[in-house]
mmCIF file of C-alpha atoms (C1' of nucleotides) in Angstrom:
data_model
loop_
_atom_site.group_PDB
_atom_site.id
_atom_site.type_symbol
_atom_site.label_atom_id
_atom_site.label_comp_id
_atom_site.label_asym_id
_atom_site.label_seq_id
_atom_site.Cartn_x
_atom_site.Cartn_y
_atom_site.Cartn_z
ATOM 1 C CA MET A 1 -2.645 -19.141 25.142
ATOM 2 C CA LEU A 2 -5.967 -20.151 23.582
ATOM 3 C CA THR A 3 -7.695 -20.914 26.748
ATOM 4 C CA ALA A 4 -6.848 -18.135 29.235
ATOM 5 C CA THR A 5 -9.131 -17.590 32.157
ATOM 6 C CA PRO A 6 -9.940 -14.116 33.394
ATOM 7 C CA THR A 7 -7.675 -14.632 36.315
ATOM 8 C CA ASP A 8 -4.907 -15.848 34.068
ATOM 9 C CA ARG A 9 -5.149 -12.777 31.911
ATOM 10 C CA VAL A 10 -4.568 -10.614 34.978
ATOM 11 C CA TRP A 11 -1.490 -12.554 36.010
ATOM 12 C CA ARG A 12 -0.052 -12.434 32.613
ATOM 13 C CA ALA A 13 -0.745 -8.765 32.267
ATOM 14 C CA LEU A 14 1.042 -8.096 35.561
ATOM 15 C CA ALA A 15 4.060 -10.208 34.517
ATOM 16 C CA ASP A 16 5.551 -7.469 32.457
ATOM 17 C CA PRO A 17 7.453 -4.654 34.207
ATOM 18 C CA THR A 18 6.424 -2.023 31.634
ATOM 19 C CA ARG A 19 2.779 -2.839 32.230
ATOM 20 C CA ARG A 20 3.109 -2.593 35.982
ATOM 21 C CA SER A 21 4.826 0.710 35.452
ATOM 22 C CA LEU A 22 1.916 1.875 33.307
ATOM 23 C CA LEU A 23 -0.369 0.919 36.138
ATOM 24 C CA ASP A 24 1.621 2.866 38.570
ATOM 25 C CA VAL A 25 1.234 5.940 36.394
ATOM 26 C CA LEU A 26 -2.423 5.356 35.833
ATOM 27 C CA ALA A 27 -3.087 4.811 39.581
ATOM 28 C CA ARG A 28 -2.541 8.499 40.139
ATOM 29 C CA ARG A 29 -4.971 9.702 37.524
ATOM 30 C CA PRO A 30 -6.273 8.801 34.104
ATOM 31 C CA HIS A 31 -4.068 9.601 31.128
ATOM 32 C CA THR A 32 -4.663 9.853 27.416
ATOM 33 C CA THR A 33 -2.716 7.491 25.239
ATOM 34 C CA ALA A 34 -0.528 10.319 23.972
ATOM 35 C CA GLU A 35 0.378 11.337 27.490
ATOM 36 C CA LEU A 36 1.439 7.845 28.279
ATOM 37 C CA VAL A 37 3.450 7.609 25.150
ATOM 38 C CA GLU A 38 5.266 10.715 26.182
ATOM 39 C CA ARG A 39 5.993 9.228 29.656
ATOM 40 C CA PHE A 40 7.513 6.128 28.144
ATOM 41 C CA PRO A 41 10.196 7.316 25.761
ATOM 42 C CA ASP A 42 11.718 3.915 25.328
ATOM 43 C CA LEU A 43 8.604 2.574 23.517
ATOM 44 C CA CYS A 44 7.024 3.632 20.326
ATOM 45 C CA ARG A 45 3.408 4.483 20.335
ATOM 46 C CA THR A 46 2.375 1.166 18.947
ATOM 47 C CA GLY A 47 4.209 -0.588 21.690
ATOM 48 C CA VAL A 48 2.414 1.441 24.423
ATOM 49 C CA MET A 49 -0.911 0.631 22.803
ATOM 50 C CA LYS A 50 -0.245 -3.083 22.746
ATOM 51 C CA HIS A 51 0.464 -2.985 26.493
ATOM 52 C CA LEU A 52 -2.690 -1.043 26.994
ATOM 53 C CA ASP A 53 -4.573 -3.669 25.014
ATOM 54 C CA VAL A 54 -3.280 -6.376 27.264
ATOM 55 C CA LEU A 55 -4.216 -4.420 30.314
ATOM 56 C CA GLU A 56 -7.733 -3.782 28.957
ATOM 57 C CA GLU A 57 -8.148 -7.471 28.131
ATOM 58 C CA ALA A 58 -7.345 -8.258 31.767
ATOM 59 C CA GLY A 59 -9.865 -5.707 32.957
ATOM 60 C CA LEU A 60 -7.125 -3.576 34.579
ATOM 61 C CA LEU A 61 -7.813 -0.690 32.248
ATOM 62 C CA MET A 62 -11.038 1.039 31.434
ATOM 63 C CA VAL A 63 -11.102 3.078 28.201
ATOM 64 C CA ARG A 64 -13.275 6.045 27.375
ATOM 65 C CA ARG A 65 -13.213 7.729 24.065
ATOM 66 C CA GLU A 66 -13.835 11.481 23.992
ATOM 67 C CA GLY A 67 -13.514 13.127 20.550
ATOM 68 C CA ARG A 68 -10.225 12.200 19.182
ATOM 69 C CA VAL A 69 -8.670 11.400 22.512
ATOM 70 C CA ARG A 70 -8.869 8.207 24.489
ATOM 71 C CA TRP A 71 -8.841 8.311 28.221
ATOM 72 C CA ASN A 72 -7.187 5.325 29.940
ATOM 73 C CA ARG A 73 -8.244 4.747 33.609
ATOM 74 C CA MET A 74 -7.009 2.060 35.970
ATOM 75 C CA ASN A 75 -9.240 -0.525 37.453
ATOM 76 C CA ALA A 76 -7.642 -2.234 40.530
ATOM 77 C CA MET A 77 -10.426 -4.637 41.127
ATOM 78 C CA PRO A 78 -8.739 -7.568 39.344
ATOM 79 C CA ILE A 79 -5.680 -7.023 41.501
ATOM 80 C CA GLN A 80 -7.880 -7.290 44.531
ATOM 81 C CA ARG A 81 -9.244 -10.537 43.071
ATOM 82 C CA ILE A 82 -5.869 -12.205 42.547
ATOM 83 C CA TYR A 83 -5.006 -11.108 46.024
ATOM 84 C CA ASP A 84 -8.041 -12.529 47.616
ATOM 85 C CA ARG A 85 -7.973 -15.716 45.633
ATOM 86 C CA TRP A 86 -4.317 -16.613 45.620
ATOM 87 C CA VAL A 87 -1.712 -14.227 47.045
ATOM 88 C CA SER A 88 -3.417 -13.840 50.435
ATOM 89 C CA LYS A 89 -3.350 -17.530 51.260
ATOM 90 C CA HIS A 90 0.335 -17.800 50.563
ATOM 91 C CA VAL A 91 1.145 -14.621 52.426
ATOM 92 C CA ARG A 92 -0.850 -15.766 55.334
ATOM 93 C CA GLY A 93 0.689 -19.215 55.109
ATOM 94 C CA MET A 94 4.065 -17.619 55.199
ATOM 95 C CA ALA A 95 3.251 -15.575 58.239
ATOM 96 C CA SER A 96 2.115 -18.686 60.127
ATOM 97 C CA ALA A 97 5.160 -20.619 58.836
ATOM 98 C CA ALA A 98 7.409 -17.882 60.075
ATOM 99 C CA SER A 99 5.770 -17.819 63.484
ATOM 100 C CA ARG A 100 5.946 -21.535 63.717
ATOM 101 C CA PHE A 101 9.667 -21.278 62.927
ATOM 102 C CA LYS A 102 10.046 -18.622 65.484
ATOM 103 C CA GLU A 103 8.332 -20.758 68.177
ATOM 104 C CA HIS A 104 10.483 -23.681 67.112
ATOM 105 C CA VAL A 105 13.593 -21.731 67.575
ATOM 106 C CA GLU A 106 12.544 -20.279 70.846
ATOM 107 C CA SER A 107 11.430 -23.525 72.304
ATOM 108 C CA SER A 108 14.511 -25.471 71.207
ATOM 109 C CA HIS A 109 16.860 -22.844 72.341
ATOM 110 C CA LYS A 110 15.409 -22.657 75.861
ATOM 111 C CA PRO A 111 16.897 -19.484 76.811
ATOM 112 C CA LYS A 112 17.542 -19.534 80.574
ATOM 113 C CA THR A 113 17.279 -15.905 81.105
ATOM 114 C CA ARG A 114 14.190 -15.513 79.066
ATOM 115 C CA ARG A 115 10.760 -16.657 79.506
ATOM 116 C CA LYS A 116 8.863 -18.247 76.674
ATOM 117 C CA GLY A 117 6.110 -15.714 76.566
ATOM 118 C CA ARG A 118 6.028 -12.685 74.408
ATOM 119 C CA ASP A 119 7.970 -10.306 76.519
ATOM 120 C CA ARG A 120 8.859 -7.934 73.840
ATOM 121 C CA MET B 1 14.640 -11.186 29.118
ATOM 122 C CA LEU B 2 18.352 -10.601 29.614
ATOM 123 C CA THR B 3 17.969 -8.151 32.446
ATOM 124 C CA ALA B 4 15.383 -9.578 34.725
ATOM 125 C CA THR B 5 15.379 -8.282 38.258
ATOM 126 C CA PRO B 6 14.690 -10.682 41.122
ATOM 127 C CA THR B 7 11.219 -9.193 41.502
ATOM 128 C CA ASP B 8 10.618 -9.599 37.901
ATOM 129 C CA ARG B 9 11.566 -13.224 37.982
ATOM 130 C CA VAL B 10 8.936 -13.728 40.662
ATOM 131 C CA TRP B 11 6.232 -12.025 38.705
ATOM 132 C CA ARG B 12 7.102 -14.116 35.528
ATOM 133 C CA ALA B 13 7.189 -17.212 37.534
ATOM 134 C CA LEU B 14 3.760 -16.603 38.885
ATOM 135 C CA ALA B 15 2.314 -15.683 35.462
ATOM 136 C CA ASP B 16 1.979 -19.365 34.440
ATOM 137 C CA PRO B 17 -1.124 -21.228 35.916
ATOM 138 C CA THR B 18 0.814 -24.564 35.967
ATOM 139 C CA ARG B 19 3.493 -23.034 38.212
ATOM 140 C CA ARG B 20 0.838 -21.524 40.535
ATOM 141 C CA SER B 21 -0.692 -24.925 40.688
ATOM 142 C CA LEU B 22 2.635 -26.408 41.527
ATOM 143 C CA LEU B 23 2.994 -23.980 44.390
ATOM 144 C CA ASP B 24 -0.346 -24.751 45.721
ATOM 145 C CA VAL B 25 0.665 -28.396 45.948
ATOM 146 C CA LEU B 26 3.987 -27.512 47.453
ATOM 147 C CA ALA B 27 2.435 -25.170 50.012
ATOM 148 C CA ARG B 28 1.025 -28.217 51.826
ATOM 149 C CA ARG B 29 4.255 -30.069 52.091
ATOM 150 C CA PRO B 30 7.463 -30.711 50.185
ATOM 151 C CA HIS B 31 7.334 -33.185 47.286
ATOM 152 C CA THR B 32 9.868 -35.127 45.350
ATOM 153 C CA THR B 33 10.047 -34.334 41.646
ATOM 154 C CA ALA B 34 8.640 -37.814 40.895
ATOM 155 C CA GLU B 35 5.653 -37.130 43.089
ATOM 156 C CA LEU B 36 4.970 -33.816 41.327
ATOM 157 C CA VAL B 37 5.206 -35.482 37.939
ATOM 158 C CA GLU B 38 2.654 -37.985 39.037
ATOM 159 C CA ARG B 39 0.288 -35.169 40.163
ATOM 160 C CA PHE B 40 0.567 -33.374 36.745
ATOM 161 C CA PRO B 41 -0.397 -36.049 34.236
ATOM 162 C CA ASP B 42 -0.728 -33.514 31.419
ATOM 163 C CA LEU B 43 2.948 -32.745 31.538
ATOM 164 C CA CYS B 44 6.004 -34.826 30.856
ATOM 165 C CA ARG B 45 8.662 -35.014 33.476
ATOM 166 C CA THR B 46 10.937 -32.602 31.554
ATOM 167 C CA GLY B 47 8.134 -30.123 31.358
ATOM 168 C CA VAL B 48 7.594 -30.290 35.145
ATOM 169 C CA MET B 49 11.331 -29.937 35.804
ATOM 170 C CA LYS B 50 11.420 -26.817 33.551
ATOM 171 C CA HIS B 51 8.652 -25.235 35.636
ATOM 172 C CA LEU B 52 10.563 -26.161 38.857
ATOM 173 C CA ASP B 53 13.662 -24.515 37.354
ATOM 174 C CA VAL B 54 11.792 -21.308 36.765
ATOM 175 C CA LEU B 55 10.414 -21.363 40.321
ATOM 176 C CA GLU B 56 13.775 -22.000 41.783
ATOM 177 C CA GLU B 57 15.260 -19.111 39.723
ATOM 178 C CA ALA B 58 12.639 -16.911 41.241
ATOM 179 C CA GLY B 59 13.479 -18.093 44.713
ATOM 180 C CA LEU B 60 10.064 -19.626 45.161
ATOM 181 C CA LEU B 61 11.435 -23.089 45.440
ATOM 182 C CA MET B 62 14.099 -24.573 47.622
ATOM 183 C CA VAL B 63 15.745 -27.794 46.552
ATOM 184 C CA ARG B 64 17.411 -30.375 48.654
ATOM 185 C CA ARG B 65 18.988 -33.478 47.212
ATOM 186 C CA GLU B 66 18.884 -36.581 49.251
ATOM 187 C CA GLY B 67 20.346 -39.665 47.672
ATOM 188 C CA ARG B 68 18.720 -40.073 44.330
ATOM 189 C CA VAL B 69 15.625 -38.083 45.144
ATOM 190 C CA ARG B 70 15.227 -34.406 45.113
ATOM 191 C CA TRP B 71 12.968 -32.691 47.528
ATOM 192 C CA ASN B 72 11.173 -29.507 46.457
ATOM 193 C CA ARG B 73 10.055 -27.156 49.108
ATOM 194 C CA MET B 74 8.147 -23.939 48.616
ATOM 195 C CA ASN B 75 9.376 -20.572 49.770
ATOM 196 C CA ALA B 76 6.638 -17.986 50.073
ATOM 197 C CA MET B 77 8.914 -15.106 50.889
ATOM 198 C CA PRO B 78 9.138 -13.756 47.376
ATOM 199 C CA ILE B 79 5.313 -13.628 47.291
ATOM 200 C CA GLN B 80 5.371 -11.621 50.450
ATOM 201 C CA ARG B 81 7.779 -9.333 48.754
ATOM 202 C CA ILE B 82 5.728 -8.588 45.644
ATOM 203 C CA TYR B 83 2.787 -8.055 47.933
ATOM 204 C CA ASP B 84 4.555 -5.574 50.149
ATOM 205 C CA ARG B 85 6.219 -3.791 47.226
ATOM 206 C CA TRP B 86 3.440 -3.639 44.672
ATOM 207 C CA VAL B 87 0.213 -5.468 45.232
ATOM 208 C CA SER B 88 -0.537 -3.964 48.619
ATOM 209 C CA LYS B 89 -0.481 -0.426 47.450
ATOM 210 C CA HIS B 90 -2.974 -1.088 44.660
ATOM 211 C CA VAL B 91 -5.142 -3.157 46.903
ATOM 212 C CA ARG B 92 -5.223 -0.553 49.675
ATOM 213 C CA GLY B 93 -7.124 2.517 48.760
ATOM 214 C CA MET B 94 -9.287 0.512 46.483
ATOM 215 C CA ALA B 95 -12.849 0.581 47.629
ATOM 216 C CA SER B 96 -12.098 -2.161 50.068
ATOM 217 C CA ALA B 97 -15.521 -1.752 51.519
ATOM 218 C CA ALA B 98 -17.074 -2.349 48.164
ATOM 219 C CA SER B 99 -15.230 -5.399 47.206
ATOM 220 C CA ARG B 100 -15.503 -6.924 50.609
ATOM 221 C CA PHE B 101 -19.227 -6.228 50.629
ATOM 222 C CA LYS B 102 -19.431 -7.907 47.195
ATOM 223 C CA GLU B 103 -17.634 -10.916 48.416
ATOM 224 C CA HIS B 104 -19.846 -11.025 51.452
ATOM 225 C CA VAL B 105 -22.944 -11.028 49.254
ATOM 226 C CA GLU B 106 -21.577 -13.615 46.943
ATOM 227 C CA SER B 107 -20.511 -15.959 49.664
ATOM 228 C CA SER B 108 -23.824 -15.766 51.530
ATOM 229 C CA HIS B 109 -25.876 -15.923 48.324
ATOM 230 C CA LYS B 110 -24.862 -19.255 46.923
ATOM 231 C CA PRO B 111 -25.272 -18.481 43.260
ATOM 232 C CA LYS B 112 -27.668 -20.851 41.490
ATOM 233 C CA THR B 113 -25.825 -20.731 38.205
ATOM 234 C CA ARG B 114 -22.573 -22.517 39.038
ATOM 235 C CA ARG B 115 -19.527 -20.696 38.008
ATOM 236 C CA LYS B 116 -17.424 -22.222 35.351
ATOM 237 C CA GLY B 117 -14.596 -24.186 36.871
ATOM 238 C CA ARG B 118 -12.423 -22.946 39.642
ATOM 239 C CA ASP B 119 -10.103 -20.832 37.719
ATOM 240 C CA ARG B 120 -7.027 -20.706 39.735
ATOM 241 C "C1'" DG C 1 27.049 -56.709 40.048
ATOM 242 C "C1'" DC C 2 23.185 -55.018 38.120
ATOM 243 C "C1'" DA C 3 18.395 -53.791 37.156
ATOM 244 C "C1'" DA C 4 15.129 -50.455 38.373
ATOM 245 C "C1'" DC C 5 14.707 -45.962 39.498
ATOM 246 C "C1'" DA C 6 15.053 -40.720 39.988
ATOM 247 C "C1'" DT C 7 17.122 -37.152 38.246
ATOM 248 C "C1'" DG C 8 19.952 -34.286 34.931
ATOM 249 C "C1'" DT C 9 20.703 -32.600 30.334
ATOM 250 C "C1'" DC C 10 20.480 -31.764 25.464
ATOM 251 C "C1'" DA C 11 18.423 -30.741 20.956
ATOM 252 C "C1'" DC C 12 14.423 -29.535 18.802
ATOM 253 C "C1'" DT C 13 9.696 -27.456 17.823
ATOM 254 C "C1'" DA C 14 5.487 -24.501 17.840
ATOM 255 C "C1'" DT C 15 3.623 -20.629 19.650
ATOM 256 C "C1'" DC C 16 3.493 -16.437 22.257
ATOM 257 C "C1'" DT C 17 5.419 -11.983 23.293
ATOM 258 C "C1'" DG C 18 7.254 -7.369 22.892
ATOM 259 C "C1'" DG C 19 8.767 -4.600 19.777
ATOM 260 C "C1'" DT C 20 8.949 -1.956 15.147
ATOM 261 C "C1'" DG C 21 7.364 1.060 10.872
ATOM 262 C "C1'" DA C 22 3.817 2.140 7.445
ATOM 263 C "C1'" DC C 23 -0.448 3.561 6.496
ATOM 264 C "C1'" DA C 24 -5.657 4.554 7.309
ATOM 265 C "C1'" DT C 25 -9.299 6.950 9.799
ATOM 266 C "C1'" DG C 26 -11.690 10.194 12.576
ATOM 267 C "C1'" DT C 27 -11.450 15.052 14.997
ATOM 268 C "C1'" DT C 28 -10.183 19.642 15.930
ATOM 269 C "C1'" DG C 29 -9.684 24.403 15.188
ATOM 270 C "C1'" DA C 30 -7.953 28.270 12.470
ATOM 271 C "C1'" DT D 1 -11.568 23.548 3.898
ATOM 272 C "C1'" DC D 2 -7.726 21.519 5.420
ATOM 273 C "C1'" DA D 3 -3.538 20.665 8.001
ATOM 274 C "C1'" DA D 4 -2.201 18.928 12.338
ATOM 275 C "C1'" DC D 5 -3.311 15.753 15.564
ATOM 276 C "C1'" DA D 6 -4.708 11.352 18.126
ATOM 277 C "C1'" DT D 7 -5.816 7.095 17.532
ATOM 278 C "C1'" DG D 8 -6.521 2.497 15.035
ATOM 279 C "C1'" DT D 9 -4.804 -1.277 12.484
ATOM 280 C "C1'" DC D 10 -1.832 -4.136 9.756
ATOM 281 C "C1'" DA D 11 2.397 -6.860 8.571
ATOM 282 C "C1'" DC D 12 6.567 -8.108 10.032
ATOM 283 C "C1'" DC D 13 10.627 -9.575 13.163
ATOM 284 C "C1'" DA D 14 13.622 -11.479 16.999
ATOM 285 C "C1'" DG D 15 13.644 -13.726 21.105
ATOM 286 C "C1'" DA D 16 11.333 -15.997 25.004
ATOM 287 C "C1'" DT D 17 8.430 -19.714 26.541
ATOM 288 C "C1'" DA D 18 6.352 -24.192 27.180
ATOM 289 C "C1'" DG D 19 6.495 -28.257 25.642
ATOM 290 C "C1'" DT D 20 8.551 -32.777 23.686
ATOM 291 C "C1'" DG D 21 11.739 -37.178 23.180
ATOM 292 C "C1'" DA D 22 16.302 -39.231 23.610
ATOM 293 C "C1'" DC D 23 19.986 -40.185 26.177
ATOM 294 C "C1'" DA D 24 23.382 -39.882 30.235
ATOM 295 C "C1'" DT D 25 24.415 -40.149 35.110
ATOM 296 C "C1'" DG D 26 24.071 -41.260 39.876
ATOM 297 C "C1'" DT D 27 21.544 -44.360 43.723
ATOM 298 C "C1'" DT D 28 19.176 -48.071 45.730
ATOM 299 C "C1'" DG D 29 18.337 -52.730 47.057
ATOM 300 C "C1'" DC D 30 18.444 -57.449 46.059
#
DNA sequence: GCAACATGTCACTATCTGGTGACATGTTGA
DNA sequence: TCAACATGTCACCAGATAGTGACATGTTGC
């Protein structure tokens, strides 16, 4: 992927379940790399670091070095961005499609005992 | 990825910009495969079909065959699902005020230096 | 029937991805 | 000082991914 846009890097970063898991952990509080490695026993340290690199490239992770430790902190802004720019319109679209469908069903069914209004 | 969960298939399907683009087109109305191929001149037909396969596997695409044509219709439900199950919690509790303020400023400001390309 | 058409499927390729181990470097504290 | 520690970096590997062209199959309309 030679020409990845910032948005694209976010989507790709989120595509991996391990990375989403890492973000779940980091959402609670910042962790050092060693702490994260300890929390993901299925991966070797190098593997964890690679995931962290991807997250950092996507802007989802902020790194601060402090002596010999490295603090990894989550940044949720890019998630907000993909929501605002893409997810939201398809979620809203669905809501309206669903309500159209509901209306369609209700109007074609013509329940005799029930008025068309929202009586629920 | 031998053990991909349904949710994971959705994330992976959305990771590719071409597929998100396909969904944008399909969100307006269903298209036949030939129509889609025509709309994506950079890809050969086989390439388009592969993307459609991935989308279908993820449940984002519903296919109906009608004679010799195949109608591809979008299903946004899986997007709603990943929003409900993951995106929402990371978007909520983010400085929503801050990002909305930023958006507000940007949209009312009309930046003089045009941003590089709409990056979907 | 049959030609044009839309789709399905297969084999193949280059590159990306997620993972590993080995080794190097900088930091801490006794 | 120096050993333990946390991180950085490199080379390497297997499998997934995104793309292609060639060919097969089913449909349509004249």
